[in-house]
PDB file of C-alpha atoms in Angstrom:
ATOM      1  CA  PRO B  12     170.920 157.783  95.804  1.00 50.00           C
ATOM      2  CA  MET B  13     169.849 154.100  96.180  1.00 48.00           C
ATOM      3  CA  GLY B  14     170.561 154.251  99.955  1.00 49.00           C
ATOM      4  CA  SER B  15     168.565 157.383 100.193  1.00 52.00           C
ATOM      5  CA  GLU B  16     165.577 155.876  98.415  1.00 53.00           C
ATOM      6  CA  ARG B  17     165.751 152.769 100.640  1.00 54.00           C
ATOM      7  CA  THR B  18     165.736 155.009 103.753  1.00 55.00           C
ATOM      8  CA  GLU B  19     162.840 156.954 102.518  1.00 54.00           C
ATOM      9  CA  ILE B  20     160.841 153.885 101.611  1.00 55.00           C
ATOM     10  CA  ARG B  21     161.547 152.358 105.091  1.00 55.00           C
ATOM     11  CA  LYS B  22     160.374 155.515 106.834  1.00 52.00           C
ATOM     12  CA  ARG B  23     157.130 155.483 104.788  1.00 57.00           C
ATOM     13  CA  GLN B  24     156.579 151.834 105.561  1.00 57.00           C
ATOM     14  CA  MET B  25     157.154 152.488 109.311  1.00 56.00           C
ATOM     15  CA  ALA B  26     154.679 155.398 109.170  1.00 53.00           C
ATOM     16  CA  THR B  27     151.936 153.328 107.530  1.00 50.00           C
ATOM     17  CA  THR B  28     152.447 149.985 109.348  1.00 48.00           C
ATOM     18  CA  PRO B  29     150.043 149.220 112.252  1.00 48.00           C
ATOM     19  CA  GLU B  30     151.442 149.062 115.838  1.00 46.00           C
ATOM     20  CA  THR B  31     153.047 145.799 116.679  1.00 45.00           C
ATOM     21  CA  PRO B  32     151.030 143.322 118.658  1.00 46.00           C
ATOM     22  CA  GLY B  33     153.165 143.897 121.717  1.00 47.00           C
ATOM     23  CA  ALA B  34     152.544 147.703 121.633  1.00 46.00           C
ATOM     24  CA  ALA B  35     148.794 147.164 121.017  1.00 42.00           C
ATOM     25  CA  GLN B  36     148.694 144.622 123.900  1.00 48.00           C
ATOM     26  CA  ALA B  37     150.477 147.061 126.120  1.00 44.00           C
ATOM     27  CA  GLN B  38     148.111 149.901 125.215  1.00 46.00           C
ATOM     28  CA  LEU B  39     145.173 147.542 125.665  1.00 42.00           C
ATOM     29  CA  SER B  40     146.520 146.352 128.972  1.00 45.00           C
ATOM     30  CA  THR B  41     146.903 150.010 130.145  1.00 45.00           C
ATOM     31  CA  GLY B  42     143.450 150.768 129.043  1.00 46.00           C
ATOM     32  CA  ASN B  43     142.006 147.791 130.765  1.00 46.00           C
ATOM     33  CA  ARG B  44     143.916 148.657 133.843  1.00 44.00           C
ATOM     34  CA  GLY B  45     142.301 152.096 133.932  1.00 44.00           C
ATOM     35  CA  SER B  46     138.953 150.660 133.074  1.00 42.00           C
ATOM     36  CA  ASN B  47     139.147 147.913 135.624  1.00 44.00           C
ATOM     37  CA  ALA B  48     140.398 150.309 138.300  1.00 43.00           C
ATOM     38  CA  CYS B  49     137.427 152.630 137.694  1.00 44.00           C
ATOM     39  CA  CYS B  50     135.068 149.663 137.545  1.00 42.00           C
ATOM     40  CA  PHE B  51     136.511 148.063 140.582  1.00 40.00           C
ATOM     41  CA  CYS B  52     136.288 151.289 142.504  1.00 41.00           C
ATOM     42  CA  TRP B  53     132.704 151.852 141.349  1.00 41.00           C
ATOM     43  CA  CYS B  54     131.602 148.340 142.162  1.00 41.00           C
ATOM     44  CA  CYS B  55     133.312 148.271 145.500  1.00 43.00           C
ATOM     45  CA  CYS B  56     131.758 151.648 146.497  1.00 42.00           C
ATOM     46  CA  CYS B  57     128.300 150.737 145.192  1.00 41.00           C
ATOM     47  CA  SER B  58     128.392 147.422 146.852  1.00 42.00           C
ATOM     48  CA  CYS B  59     129.377 148.929 150.153  1.00 44.00           C
ATOM     49  CA  SER B  60     126.620 151.657 149.863  1.00 43.00           C
ATOM     50  CA  CYS B  61     124.101 149.193 148.761  1.00 43.00           C
ATOM     51  CA  LEU B  62     124.865 146.732 151.594  1.00 46.00           C
ATOM     52  CA  THR B  63     124.569 149.712 154.036  1.00 44.00           C
ATOM     53  CA  VAL B  64     121.291 150.856 152.564  1.00 42.00           C
ATOM     54  CA  ARG B  65     119.891 147.311 152.497  1.00 47.00           C
ATOM     55  CA  ASN B  66     120.884 146.645 156.064  1.00 50.00           C
ATOM     56  CA  GLN B  67     119.283 149.960 157.222  1.00 51.00           C
ATOM     57  CA  GLU B  68     116.094 149.153 155.249  1.00 48.00           C
ATOM     58  CA  GLU B  69     115.919 145.555 156.798  1.00 49.00           C
ATOM     59  CA  GLU B  70     116.388 147.061 160.225  1.00 49.00           C
ATOM     60  CA  ARG B  71     113.776 149.665 159.684  1.00 45.00           C
ATOM     61  CA  ALA B  72     111.351 146.981 158.474  1.00 43.00           C
ATOM     62  CA  ARG B  73     112.014 144.777 161.469  1.00 43.00           C
ATOM     63  CA  ARG B  74     111.569 147.723 163.804  1.00 41.00           C
ATOM     64  CA  THR B  75     108.389 148.898 162.066  1.00 36.00           C
ATOM     65  CA  SER B  76     106.899 145.314 162.146  1.00 36.00           C
ATOM     66  CA  HIS B  77     107.644 144.953 165.799  1.00 36.00           C
ATOM     67  CA  GLU B  78     106.021 148.405 166.537  1.00 39.00           C
ATOM     68  CA  LEU B  79     102.975 147.646 164.521  1.00 36.00           C
ATOM     69  CA  GLN B  80     102.618 144.293 166.292  1.00 38.00           C
ATOM     70  CA  ALA B  81     102.888 145.977 169.619  1.00 36.00           C
ATOM     71  CA  GLU B  82     100.353 148.714 168.740  1.00 40.00           C
ATOM     72  CA  GLY B  83      98.034 146.225 167.027  1.00 41.00           C
ATOM     73  CA  ILE B  84      97.684 143.923 170.118  1.00 45.00           C
ATOM     74  CA  PRO B  85      95.720 145.643 172.897  1.00 52.00           C
ATOM     75  CA  ASN B  86      96.735 144.771 176.405  1.00 64.00           C
ATOM     76  CA  CYS B  87      94.960 141.997 178.297  1.00 73.00           C
ATOM     77  CA  GLU B  88      91.964 142.936 180.285  1.00 82.00           C
ATOM     78  CA  GLU B  89      92.464 143.962 183.914  1.00 85.00           C
ATOM     79  CA  SER B  90      91.186 141.361 186.235  1.00 79.00           C
ATOM     80  CA  PRO B  91      92.024 139.736 189.535  1.00 86.00           C
ATOM     81  CA  ALA B  92      93.868 136.402 189.561  1.00 91.00           C
ATOM     82  CA  PRO B  93      91.349 133.582 188.806  1.00 94.00           C
ATOM     83  CA  THR B  94      90.450 131.250 191.802  1.00 95.00           C
ATOM     84  CA  LEU B  95      90.605 127.504 191.653  1.00 96.00           C
ATOM     85  CA  GLU B  96      86.814 127.488 191.413  1.00 96.00           C
ATOM     86  CA  GLU B  97      86.731 129.782 188.500  1.00 96.00           C
ATOM     87  CA  VAL B  98      89.325 127.799 186.510  1.00 97.00           C
ATOM     88  CA  ASN B  99      87.406 124.575 187.200  1.00 97.00           C
ATOM     89  CA  ALA B 100      84.233 126.290 185.974  1.00 97.00           C
ATOM     90  CA  TRP B 101      85.934 127.023 182.667  1.00 98.00           C
ATOM     91  CA  ALA B 102      85.945 123.307 181.929  1.00 97.00           C
ATOM     92  CA  GLN B 103      82.197 123.089 182.393  1.00 97.00           C
ATOM     93  CA  SER B 104      81.308 125.394 179.439  1.00 97.00           C
ATOM     94  CA  PHE B 105      82.701 127.842 176.937  1.00 98.00           C
ATOM     95  CA  ASP B 106      80.239 130.379 178.115  1.00 98.00           C
ATOM     96  CA  LYS B 107      81.583 130.290 181.610  1.00 97.00           C
ATOM     97  CA  LEU B 108      85.132 130.780 180.290  1.00 98.00           C
ATOM     98  CA  MET B 109      84.088 133.848 178.170  1.00 98.00           C
ATOM     99  CA  LEU B 110      82.184 135.418 181.035  1.00 96.00           C
ATOM    100  CA  THR B 111      85.223 136.423 183.140  1.00 94.00           C
ATOM    101  CA  PRO B 112      88.151 138.684 182.173  1.00 95.00           C
ATOM    102  CA  ALA B 113      90.564 136.187 183.661  1.00 96.00           C
ATOM    103  CA  GLY B 114      89.060 133.385 181.461  1.00 97.00           C
ATOM    104  CA  ARG B 115      89.181 135.456 178.323  1.00 97.00           C
ATOM    105  CA  ASN B 116      92.791 136.541 179.121  1.00 96.00           C
ATOM    106  CA  ALA B 117      93.933 132.834 179.529  1.00 97.00           C
ATOM    107  CA  PHE B 118      92.060 131.790 176.411  1.00 98.00           C
ATOM    108  CA  ARG B 119      93.506 134.604 174.455  1.00 97.00           C
ATOM    109  CA  GLU B 120      97.019 133.597 175.526  1.00 96.00           C
ATOM    110  CA  PHE B 121      96.205 130.251 174.064  1.00 98.00           C
ATOM    111  CA  LEU B 122      94.866 131.607 170.840  1.00 98.00           C
ATOM    112  CA  ARG B 123      98.004 133.596 170.391  1.00 97.00           C
ATOM    113  CA  THR B 124      99.978 130.343 170.340  1.00 97.00           C
ATOM    114  CA  GLU B 125      97.820 129.160 167.492  1.00 96.00           C
ATOM    115  CA  PHE B 126      98.071 132.449 165.628  1.00 97.00           C
ATOM    116  CA  SER B 127      94.307 133.146 165.909  1.00 97.00           C
ATOM    117  CA  GLU B 128      94.120 135.839 168.410  1.00 97.00           C
ATOM    118  CA  GLU B 129      92.256 138.065 166.078  1.00 98.00           C
ATOM    119  CA  ASN B 130      89.150 136.045 166.730  1.00 98.00           C
ATOM    120  CA  MET B 131      89.142 137.089 170.367  1.00 98.00           C
ATOM    121  CA  LEU B 132      90.126 140.596 169.465  1.00 97.00           C
ATOM    122  CA  PHE B 133      87.285 140.875 166.999  1.00 98.00           C
ATOM    123  CA  TRP B 134      84.826 139.557 169.566  1.00 98.00           C
ATOM    124  CA  MET B 135      86.074 142.025 172.172  1.00 97.00           C
ATOM    125  CA  ALA B 136      85.723 144.856 169.664  1.00 98.00           C
ATOM    126  CA  CYS B 137      82.184 143.971 168.944  1.00 98.00           C
ATOM    127  CA  GLU B 138      81.383 143.833 172.678  1.00 97.00           C
ATOM    128  CA  GLU B 139      82.772 147.291 173.079  1.00 97.00           C
ATOM    129  CA  LEU B 140      80.834 148.543 170.127  1.00 98.00           C
ATOM    130  CA  LYS B 141      77.582 147.375 171.695  1.00 97.00           C
ATOM    131  CA  ARG B 142      78.296 149.562 174.737  1.00 96.00           C
ATOM    132  CA  GLU B 143      78.556 152.800 172.677  1.00 96.00           C
ATOM    133  CA  SER B 144      75.584 155.176 172.330  1.00 95.00           C
ATOM    134  CA  ASN B 145      77.188 158.139 170.474  1.00 97.00           C
ATOM    135  CA  LYS B 146      76.381 157.908 166.812  1.00 96.00           C
ATOM    136  CA  SER B 147      79.687 159.486 165.542  1.00 97.00           C
ATOM    137  CA  VAL B 148      81.731 157.161 167.806  1.00 97.00           C
ATOM    138  CA  ILE B 149      79.782 154.090 166.721  1.00 98.00           C
ATOM    139  CA  GLU B 150      80.479 154.905 163.097  1.00 97.00           C
ATOM    140  CA  GLU B 151      84.146 155.436 163.710  1.00 98.00           C
ATOM    141  CA  LYS B 152      84.534 152.202 165.760  1.00 98.00           C
ATOM    142  CA  ALA B 153      82.521 150.248 163.113  1.00 98.00           C
ATOM    143  CA  ARG B 154      84.810 151.456 160.366  1.00 98.00           C
ATOM    144  CA  LEU B 155      87.849 150.598 162.305  1.00 98.00           C
ATOM    145  CA  ILE B 156      86.461 147.066 163.128  1.00 98.00           C
ATOM    146  CA  TYR B 157      85.808 146.599 159.403  1.00 98.00           C
ATOM    147  CA  GLU B 158      89.262 147.642 158.399  1.00 98.00           C
ATOM    148  CA  ASP B 159      90.923 145.517 161.098  1.00 98.00           C
ATOM    149  CA  TYR B 160      88.949 142.249 160.982  1.00 98.00           C
ATOM    150  CA  ILE B 161      86.659 142.295 157.925  1.00 98.00           C
ATOM    151  CA  SER B 162      88.675 143.632 155.127  1.00 97.00           C
ATOM    152  CA  ILE B 163      90.391 141.066 152.981  1.00 95.00           C
ATOM    153  CA  LEU B 164      93.415 143.386 153.004  1.00 95.00           C
ATOM    154  CA  SER B 165      93.907 143.137 156.663  1.00 96.00           C
ATOM    155  CA  PRO B 166      96.411 140.715 158.150  1.00 96.00           C
ATOM    156  CA  LYS B 167      94.021 140.246 161.142  1.00 97.00           C
ATOM    157  CA  GLU B 168      91.014 139.249 158.892  1.00 97.00           C
ATOM    158  CA  VAL B 169      88.660 136.753 160.597  1.00 98.00           C
ATOM    159  CA  SER B 170      87.100 133.755 158.752  1.00 97.00           C
ATOM    160  CA  LEU B 171      83.501 134.584 157.765  1.00 98.00           C
ATOM    161  CA  ASP B 172      81.280 133.069 155.132  1.00 96.00           C
ATOM    162  CA  SER B 173      79.876 135.111 152.210  1.00 96.00           C
ATOM    163  CA  ARG B 174      76.429 135.504 153.550  1.00 97.00           C
ATOM    164  CA  VAL B 175      77.707 137.102 156.693  1.00 98.00           C
ATOM    165  CA  ARG B 176      79.954 139.396 154.744  1.00 97.00           C
ATOM    166  CA  GLU B 177      76.918 140.471 152.640  1.00 97.00           C
ATOM    167  CA  VAL B 178      75.128 141.403 155.813  1.00 97.00           C
ATOM    168  CA  ILE B 179      78.008 143.392 157.126  1.00 98.00           C
ATOM    169  CA  ASN B 180      78.381 145.292 153.801  1.00 97.00           C
ATOM    170  CA  ARG B 181      74.691 146.298 153.982  1.00 97.00           C
ATOM    171  CA  ASN B 182      74.916 147.213 157.645  1.00 97.00           C
ATOM    172  CA  MET B 183      77.915 149.377 156.988  1.00 97.00           C
ATOM    173  CA  LEU B 184      75.738 151.858 155.023  1.00 97.00           C
ATOM    174  CA  GLU B 185      74.290 152.839 158.382  1.00 96.00           C
ATOM    175  CA  PRO B 186      76.506 151.496 161.106  1.00 97.00           C
ATOM    176  CA  SER B 187      74.958 150.728 164.447  1.00 97.00           C
ATOM    177  CA  GLN B 188      75.944 148.824 167.678  1.00 97.00           C
ATOM    178  CA  HIS B 189      74.682 145.628 166.028  1.00 97.00           C
ATOM    179  CA  THR B 190      76.413 145.959 162.634  1.00 98.00           C
ATOM    180  CA  PHE B 191      78.580 142.856 163.372  1.00 98.00           C
ATOM    181  CA  ASP B 192      76.210 140.698 165.455  1.00 98.00           C
ATOM    182  CA  ASP B 193      76.007 137.903 162.855  1.00 97.00           C
ATOM    183  CA  ALA B 194      79.765 137.924 162.389  1.00 98.00           C
ATOM    184  CA  GLN B 195      80.410 137.997 166.083  1.00 98.00           C
ATOM    185  CA  LEU B 196      78.168 134.979 166.645  1.00 98.00           C
ATOM    186  CA  GLN B 197      79.931 133.090 163.824  1.00 98.00           C
ATOM    187  CA  ILE B 198      83.385 133.717 165.341  1.00 98.00           C
ATOM    188  CA  TYR B 199      82.141 132.954 168.879  1.00 98.00           C
ATOM    189  CA  THR B 200      80.788 129.530 167.461  1.00 98.00           C
ATOM    190  CA  LEU B 201      84.106 128.975 165.739  1.00 98.00           C
ATOM    191  CA  MET B 202      86.112 129.474 168.856  1.00 98.00           C
ATOM    192  CA  HIS B 203      83.746 127.290 170.873  1.00 98.00           C
ATOM    193  CA  ARG B 204      83.954 124.440 168.318  1.00 98.00           C
ATOM    194  CA  ASP B 205      87.512 124.567 167.212  1.00 97.00           C
ATOM    195  CA  SER B 206      89.718 126.355 169.881  1.00 98.00           C
ATOM    196  CA  TYR B 207      88.019 125.696 173.199  1.00 98.00           C
ATOM    197  CA  PRO B 208      88.568 121.891 173.236  1.00 98.00           C
ATOM    198  CA  ARG B 209      92.214 122.338 172.394  1.00 98.00           C
ATOM    199  CA  PHE B 210      92.614 124.948 175.191  1.00 98.00           C
ATOM    200  CA  MET B 211      91.149 122.605 177.754  1.00 98.00           C
ATOM    201  CA  ASN B 212      93.885 120.144 176.779  1.00 97.00           C
ATOM    202  CA  SER B 213      96.590 122.824 176.619  1.00 98.00           C
ATOM    203  CA  ALA B 214      99.584 123.328 178.900  1.00 97.00           C
ATOM    204  CA  ILE B 215      98.373 126.731 179.520  1.00 97.00           C
ATOM    205  CA  TYR B 216      95.193 125.602 181.231  1.00 98.00           C
ATOM    206  CA  LYS B 217      96.618 122.581 182.849  1.00 97.00           C
ATOM    207  CA  ASP B 218      99.570 124.386 184.446  1.00 97.00           C
ATOM    208  CA  LEU B 219      97.275 127.150 185.682  1.00 96.00           C
ATOM    209  CA  LEU B 220      94.945 124.492 187.224  1.00 96.00           C
ATOM    210  CA  GLN B 221      97.797 122.610 188.732  1.00 96.00           C
ATOM    211  CA  SER B 222      99.329 125.769 190.209  1.00 95.00           C
ATOM    212  CA  LEU B 223      96.043 126.849 191.791  1.00 96.00           C
ATOM    213  CA  SER B 224      95.476 123.303 193.110  1.00 95.00           C
ATOM    214  CA  GLU B 225      98.845 123.252 194.848  1.00 92.00           C
ATOM    215  CA  LYS B 226      98.250 126.621 196.412  1.00 89.00           C
ATOM    216  CA  SER B 227      94.836 125.445 197.606  1.00 85.00           C
ATOM    217  CA  ILE B 228      96.449 122.346 199.153  1.00 87.00           C
ATOM    218  CA  GLU B 229      99.215 124.416 200.811  1.00 80.00           C
ATOM    219  CA  ALA B 230      96.647 126.787 202.211  1.00 68.00           C
TER     220      ALA B 230
END
């Protein structure tokens, strides 16, 4: 009887005693392995897919940016190659430079190196607007000029003072060929004062002048 009681007590103790640390650790380890396996698998898959998506988005952004830049920069004006006399005349005055398509193209190439090509593009757009006579076309072109070069949200915004901007805003109520006249004059003056002297000392101008001079001597 005593042996039976001891056996019964031992069974009850084993039934109510918590699992041994070894057993608990084994179960925890097993659970962790399962959890880690799932976590590792999820992280790995997620990381791979995220990298793929991110690379695709970056490539799309680069392609879109390149396409926008290509679309946003009109081609240079068609013009015959400048003569030595014309290139020499550009040094006499800014007006003579701006009078010829070849001069504007060379100057525009220089402005691009200074990241200020929008000044020439704006001036050219205003000149084109002045040649329009159809009212609906004038309104549409004025709107595009405003969005491209006047709006503070545009990456091609030109530098204008507040007075000129107020004039433009009033003129945009009834757009005409002369809506941007004040702004065009201010940008023309800015190019004349700031960019033109640097252009005359630039490699673009000097190389062109030297090339034409050498050809003239050979001829």
